XYZ file of C-alpha atoms in Angstrom:
361
model
C 0.000 0.000 0.000
C 1.589 3.246 -1.174
C -1.402 5.433 -0.348
C 0.684 7.357 2.187
C 2.680 8.803 -0.697
C -0.007 10.626 -2.661
C -3.447 10.417 -4.282
C -2.022 8.670 -7.322
C -1.374 5.577 -5.193
C -4.336 5.953 -2.871
C -6.054 2.786 -4.014
C -3.041 0.778 -5.169
C -3.380 -1.954 -2.534
C -7.027 -2.566 -3.459
C -6.702 -1.970 -7.197
C -7.495 -5.531 -8.291
C -10.706 -5.717 -6.281
C -11.724 -2.283 -7.618
C -11.187 -3.670 -11.124
C -13.653 -6.466 -10.303
C -16.178 -3.910 -9.070
C -15.736 -2.013 -12.349
C -16.375 -5.240 -14.280
C -19.555 -5.881 -12.287
C -20.692 -2.311 -12.924
C -20.167 -2.913 -16.639
C -22.239 -6.097 -16.412
C -25.064 -4.273 -14.643
C -25.100 -1.558 -17.303
C -24.632 -3.709 -20.392
C -25.617 -7.342 -19.834
C -29.222 -6.795 -20.922
C -27.881 -6.009 -24.399
C -26.616 -9.599 -24.528
C -29.812 -11.187 -23.231
C -28.707 -11.276 -19.603
C -30.522 -10.127 -16.485
C -28.641 -7.396 -14.561
C -30.713 -8.281 -11.500
C -29.714 -11.953 -11.510
C -25.922 -11.986 -11.390
C -23.921 -14.682 -9.605
C -20.268 -14.321 -8.680
C -18.170 -17.324 -7.808
C -14.559 -18.164 -7.286
C -12.260 -20.861 -5.978
C -9.327 -20.513 -3.571
C -8.048 -16.939 -4.037
C -11.134 -16.392 -6.199
C -13.308 -17.447 -3.276
C -11.462 -14.970 -1.076
C -12.311 -12.290 -3.647
C -15.969 -13.296 -3.397
C -15.821 -12.704 0.352
C -14.078 -9.383 -0.212
C -16.780 -8.216 -2.629
C -19.467 -9.239 -0.149
C -17.839 -6.913 2.401
C -17.488 -4.013 -0.020
C -20.074 -1.207 -0.115
C -19.230 -0.303 -3.733
C -20.149 -3.842 -4.829
C -23.458 -3.911 -2.975
C -26.302 -4.582 -5.403
C -24.023 -5.562 -8.287
C -24.581 -9.291 -7.715
C -27.441 -11.288 -6.220
C -25.824 -14.662 -5.403
C -22.360 -15.832 -4.439
C -20.390 -19.086 -4.532
C -17.196 -19.556 -2.527
C -15.162 -22.677 -3.226
C -12.253 -23.277 -0.814
C -11.864 -19.546 -0.287
C -12.816 -18.813 3.336
C -9.341 -19.403 4.756
C -8.848 -15.670 5.328
C -11.138 -13.925 7.790
C -9.137 -10.762 8.406
C -7.392 -8.347 6.103
C -4.349 -6.286 7.123
C -5.023 -2.724 8.140
C -3.780 0.404 6.400
C -0.831 1.013 8.734
C 0.400 -2.512 8.167
C 0.237 -2.391 4.379
C 1.829 1.060 4.323
C 4.752 -0.438 6.249
C 5.160 -2.928 3.391
C 5.009 -0.028 0.914
C 7.756 1.776 2.816
C 9.918 -1.360 2.674
C 9.391 -1.563 -1.093
C 10.761 1.970 -1.490
C 13.643 1.120 0.827
C 14.511 -1.987 -1.192
C 14.611 0.155 -4.339
C 16.647 2.937 -2.667
C 13.851 5.430 -3.243
C 12.740 8.272 -1.025
C 9.008 8.867 -0.420
C 9.103 11.893 -2.744
C 10.402 9.599 -5.518
C 7.418 7.250 -5.434
C 6.470 8.128 -9.033
C 9.649 6.306 -10.129
C 7.807 3.032 -9.495
C 6.051 3.524 -12.824
C 9.303 3.215 -14.757
C 10.944 0.357 -12.844
C 11.034 -2.974 -14.752
C 8.564 -5.513 -13.433
C 11.193 -8.075 -12.445
C 12.983 -5.498 -10.293
C 9.735 -4.262 -8.761
C 8.596 -7.821 -8.048
C 11.887 -8.654 -6.353
C 11.600 -5.556 -4.182
C 8.061 -6.535 -3.248
C 9.137 -10.026 -2.180
C 11.980 -8.573 -0.148
C 9.633 -6.104 1.557
C 7.163 -8.818 2.491
C 9.973 -10.994 3.869
C 11.190 -8.116 6.047
C 7.731 -7.386 7.473
C 7.030 -11.077 8.006
C 10.266 -11.450 9.944
C 9.344 -8.426 12.054
C 5.973 -10.026 12.840
C 7.631 -13.224 13.990
C 10.090 -11.298 16.138
C 7.210 -9.439 17.783
C 5.277 -12.653 18.373
C 2.495 -11.708 15.959
C 0.736 -14.503 14.035
C 1.684 -14.902 10.383
C -1.074 -16.045 7.982
C -1.109 -19.746 7.060
C 0.353 -19.128 3.598
C 2.583 -16.271 4.694
C 2.183 -12.610 3.799
C 1.254 -11.629 0.281
C -0.102 -8.689 -1.666
C -3.826 -8.351 -1.239
C -6.710 -6.112 -0.199
C -6.556 -4.215 3.081
C -9.007 -2.400 5.309
C -8.590 1.196 4.183
C -11.555 2.976 5.751
C -13.191 3.779 2.412
C -13.282 1.111 -0.310
C -12.973 -1.661 2.277
C -14.172 -0.281 5.603
C -14.970 -3.647 7.231
C -13.179 -6.854 8.089
C -14.523 -9.807 6.094
C -16.137 -11.634 9.013
C -17.345 -8.535 10.841
C -21.007 -7.971 11.681
C -21.009 -4.959 9.346
C -19.770 -7.045 6.411
C -22.341 -9.777 6.974
C -25.114 -7.191 7.232
C -24.002 -5.657 3.950
C -24.484 -8.957 2.096
C -27.224 -10.482 4.244
C -29.659 -10.731 1.316
C -27.190 -12.577 -0.938
C -27.673 -16.371 -0.976
C -24.366 -18.169 -0.491
C -23.130 -21.564 -1.681
C -19.916 -22.404 0.153
C -17.694 -25.426 0.656
C -14.325 -27.115 0.349
C -12.723 -30.347 -0.784
C -11.853 -33.068 1.681
C -8.066 -33.027 1.348
C -7.079 -29.583 -0.007
C -3.287 -29.126 0.541
C -2.884 -32.609 1.961
C 0.160 -33.525 3.971
C 1.106 -36.766 2.218
C 1.233 -35.237 -1.269
C 3.305 -32.225 -0.275
C 5.708 -34.131 1.983
C 6.469 -37.086 -0.292
C 4.510 -39.470 1.952
C 1.826 -40.614 -0.502
C 2.766 -44.252 0.067
C 3.546 -43.950 3.770
C 3.057 -47.029 5.926
C 0.743 -47.061 8.950
C 3.786 -46.757 11.241
C 5.090 -43.740 9.317
C 1.670 -42.093 9.454
C 1.395 -42.701 13.189
C 4.878 -41.279 13.759
C 3.939 -38.141 11.837
C 0.682 -37.666 13.760
C 2.389 -38.142 17.131
C 5.037 -35.601 16.178
C 2.370 -33.076 15.150
C -0.140 -33.589 17.952
C 1.841 -34.989 20.868
C -0.428 -36.114 23.701
C -3.451 -35.224 21.576
C -2.509 -37.780 18.889
C -5.029 -40.410 20.011
C -7.797 -37.827 20.249
C -6.906 -36.555 16.781
C -7.081 -40.058 15.289
C -10.419 -40.715 16.977
C -11.792 -37.422 15.616
C -10.702 -38.225 12.041
C -12.292 -41.680 12.255
C -15.482 -40.126 13.621
C -15.615 -37.683 10.715
C -14.721 -40.243 8.032
C -15.477 -43.757 9.353
C -15.165 -45.425 5.936
C -11.580 -44.319 5.184
C -9.125 -47.178 4.717
C -5.833 -45.814 3.351
C -3.196 -45.158 6.058
C -2.521 -41.615 4.844
C -6.215 -40.735 5.107
C -5.574 -40.080 8.800
C -3.094 -37.309 8.043
C -4.662 -35.868 4.910
C -8.015 -34.510 6.106
C -8.192 -30.738 5.598
C -8.494 -28.656 8.752
C -7.267 -25.370 7.284
C -9.853 -24.387 4.647
C -13.062 -25.977 5.916
C -13.132 -24.409 9.401
C -13.357 -20.975 7.788
C -16.182 -22.124 5.520
C -18.102 -23.535 8.494
C -17.533 -20.367 10.514
C -18.765 -18.196 7.652
C -21.802 -20.415 7.148
C -22.643 -20.224 10.852
C -22.361 -16.434 10.974
C -24.253 -15.752 7.765
C -27.046 -18.260 8.408
C -27.568 -16.765 11.886
C -28.862 -13.593 10.214
C -31.961 -15.528 9.087
C -31.962 -13.622 5.817
C -30.660 -15.204 2.592
C -30.080 -18.983 2.634
C -26.667 -20.631 2.939
C -25.854 -23.972 1.329
C -22.762 -25.897 2.407
C -20.974 -28.691 0.560
C -17.966 -30.944 1.063
C -16.375 -32.566 -1.989
C -15.126 -35.980 -0.817
C -14.781 -37.818 -4.153
C -11.338 -39.399 -4.444
C -9.371 -39.321 -7.689
C -8.131 -42.785 -8.752
C -5.175 -41.329 -10.689
C -1.705 -42.621 -9.735
C -3.086 -45.114 -7.212
C -5.142 -42.450 -5.472
C -2.243 -40.085 -4.842
C -4.267 -36.931 -5.475
C -7.419 -37.810 -3.498
C -9.626 -34.663 -3.281
C -6.764 -32.214 -3.628
C -7.217 -28.430 -3.818
C -8.961 -27.584 -7.153
C -10.224 -31.140 -7.704
C -13.868 -30.048 -7.753
C -13.391 -27.579 -10.624
C -13.784 -29.979 -13.581
C -16.950 -31.291 -11.910
C -18.454 -27.840 -11.393
C -17.715 -26.872 -15.001
C -18.666 -30.349 -16.273
C -15.520 -30.663 -18.398
C -14.166 -33.996 -17.194
C -13.016 -34.761 -20.733
C -10.466 -31.955 -20.483
C -9.176 -33.078 -17.083
C -8.953 -36.846 -17.326
C -5.293 -36.701 -16.275
C -6.497 -35.695 -12.790
C -9.953 -37.282 -12.621
C -9.264 -40.538 -14.437
C -12.210 -39.941 -16.749
C -14.230 -42.944 -15.576
C -18.015 -43.110 -15.741
C -18.429 -42.143 -12.077
C -16.559 -38.874 -12.661
C -18.842 -37.919 -15.544
C -21.909 -38.801 -13.488
C -20.834 -36.663 -10.537
C -19.950 -33.769 -12.857
C -23.487 -33.827 -14.243
C -24.896 -33.543 -10.720
C -22.567 -30.820 -9.487
C -22.870 -28.649 -12.575
C -26.675 -28.986 -12.393
C -26.557 -27.771 -8.786
C -24.323 -24.797 -9.576
C -26.513 -23.766 -12.507
C -29.666 -24.101 -10.398
C -28.149 -21.934 -7.695
C -27.102 -19.301 -10.229
C -30.621 -19.211 -11.618
C -32.668 -19.070 -8.444
C -30.431 -19.105 -5.363
C -31.167 -22.729 -4.517
C -28.918 -25.632 -5.659
C -31.718 -28.200 -5.563
C -31.928 -30.249 -8.755
C -33.466 -33.574 -9.769
C -30.129 -35.397 -9.867
C -29.397 -34.764 -6.155
C -31.190 -35.611 -2.909
C -32.904 -32.752 -1.104
C -30.310 -30.166 -0.034
C -31.603 -28.169 2.958
C -30.357 -24.685 3.708
C -27.635 -24.704 6.363
C -27.883 -23.391 9.891
C -25.830 -23.975 13.019
C -28.459 -26.386 14.378
C -28.859 -28.733 11.399
C -25.347 -28.146 9.943
C -26.689 -29.689 6.711
C -23.793 -30.377 4.359
C -23.987 -31.962 0.914
C -21.214 -34.530 0.523
C -20.333 -34.888 -3.153
C -19.139 -38.405 -3.932
C -20.201 -41.336 -6.077
C -23.224 -41.373 -3.789
C -24.220 -37.828 -2.839
C -25.813 -37.378 0.564
C -26.560 -34.691 3.124
C -24.917 -35.133 6.517
C -24.569 -32.977 9.625
C -21.135 -31.633 10.500
C -18.963 -34.613 11.431
C -15.617 -32.920 11.992
C -16.154 -30.371 14.783
C -14.079 -32.402 17.256
C -11.288 -32.570 14.693
C -11.277 -28.804 14.185
C -11.168 -28.195 17.925
C -8.171 -30.503 18.367
C -6.267 -29.002 15.445
C -6.954 -25.451 16.645
C -5.792 -26.300 20.165
C -2.592 -27.859 18.800
C -1.526 -24.777 16.858
């Protein structure tokens, strides 16, 4: 954020999200010319795209520009940095480039590679300062992104004010079962039961047995040794928290899903990894057979999921003939559609797991 250095850079930290608002404004003004309905617009995104959906829902300038929202694996961030924090990063960028504050306009002529390197250096410096001061660092480390600036983004994403702003927007939200799973990213895809147990005991100490019991409670039909270490507890807790807060408003409905289908590719190495649901949502399994395997069950599930997403975009309810009844979520029923070869609605099964993981970190 370089907004401390003049009006020209006032909105630089939030420029990308302002671009999205501009695109939605264009849609509202022009989509009728293409046969679209400006009063029936759905936004959806996955991962960082899902985080952008949450950001737009907390943004006054975007209010009324969309009527429904879908967030896929994108509720891992509940708080944005504040203006003072991002301006500290901006100051470090100038320092890395040997620029004085009155030379900030020089940024426009610096080659991208040099500017990018300075940005990475600045973030590393601030991140190290946070660690030294005992401040928590985000799960994926610091990065460039939107910040609370008092004008374009006046509210934190999970604040009461943000939820009130988007209370009338139906929300479809969920995650995949394994996301950034431990075995894949640590070279342990074929780990033995003993190796898995050693890893869990190292991570959870005297809570290891409780952790294992919680995973088995959540997923009693799992059989592969690494299934015990691969259940996501980073992305889904945020999705559940958001669903609880938004549904408590008793305004627009919230629908929650969990994609548990396991890819058979490479002896099941990829399971339900981050992004695995995308070819099912877009119903383009034929383009992604290297990750889905392309068997009949994948095509069948893609038909069901894409039908649900289209139904939600049309009328704010994902119910369709190919799926069992999908009730709106609330903190009492915790109704969650599990997408697998057999799709079924279940209550939340992993609360104990989330509590143990949170207490261990």
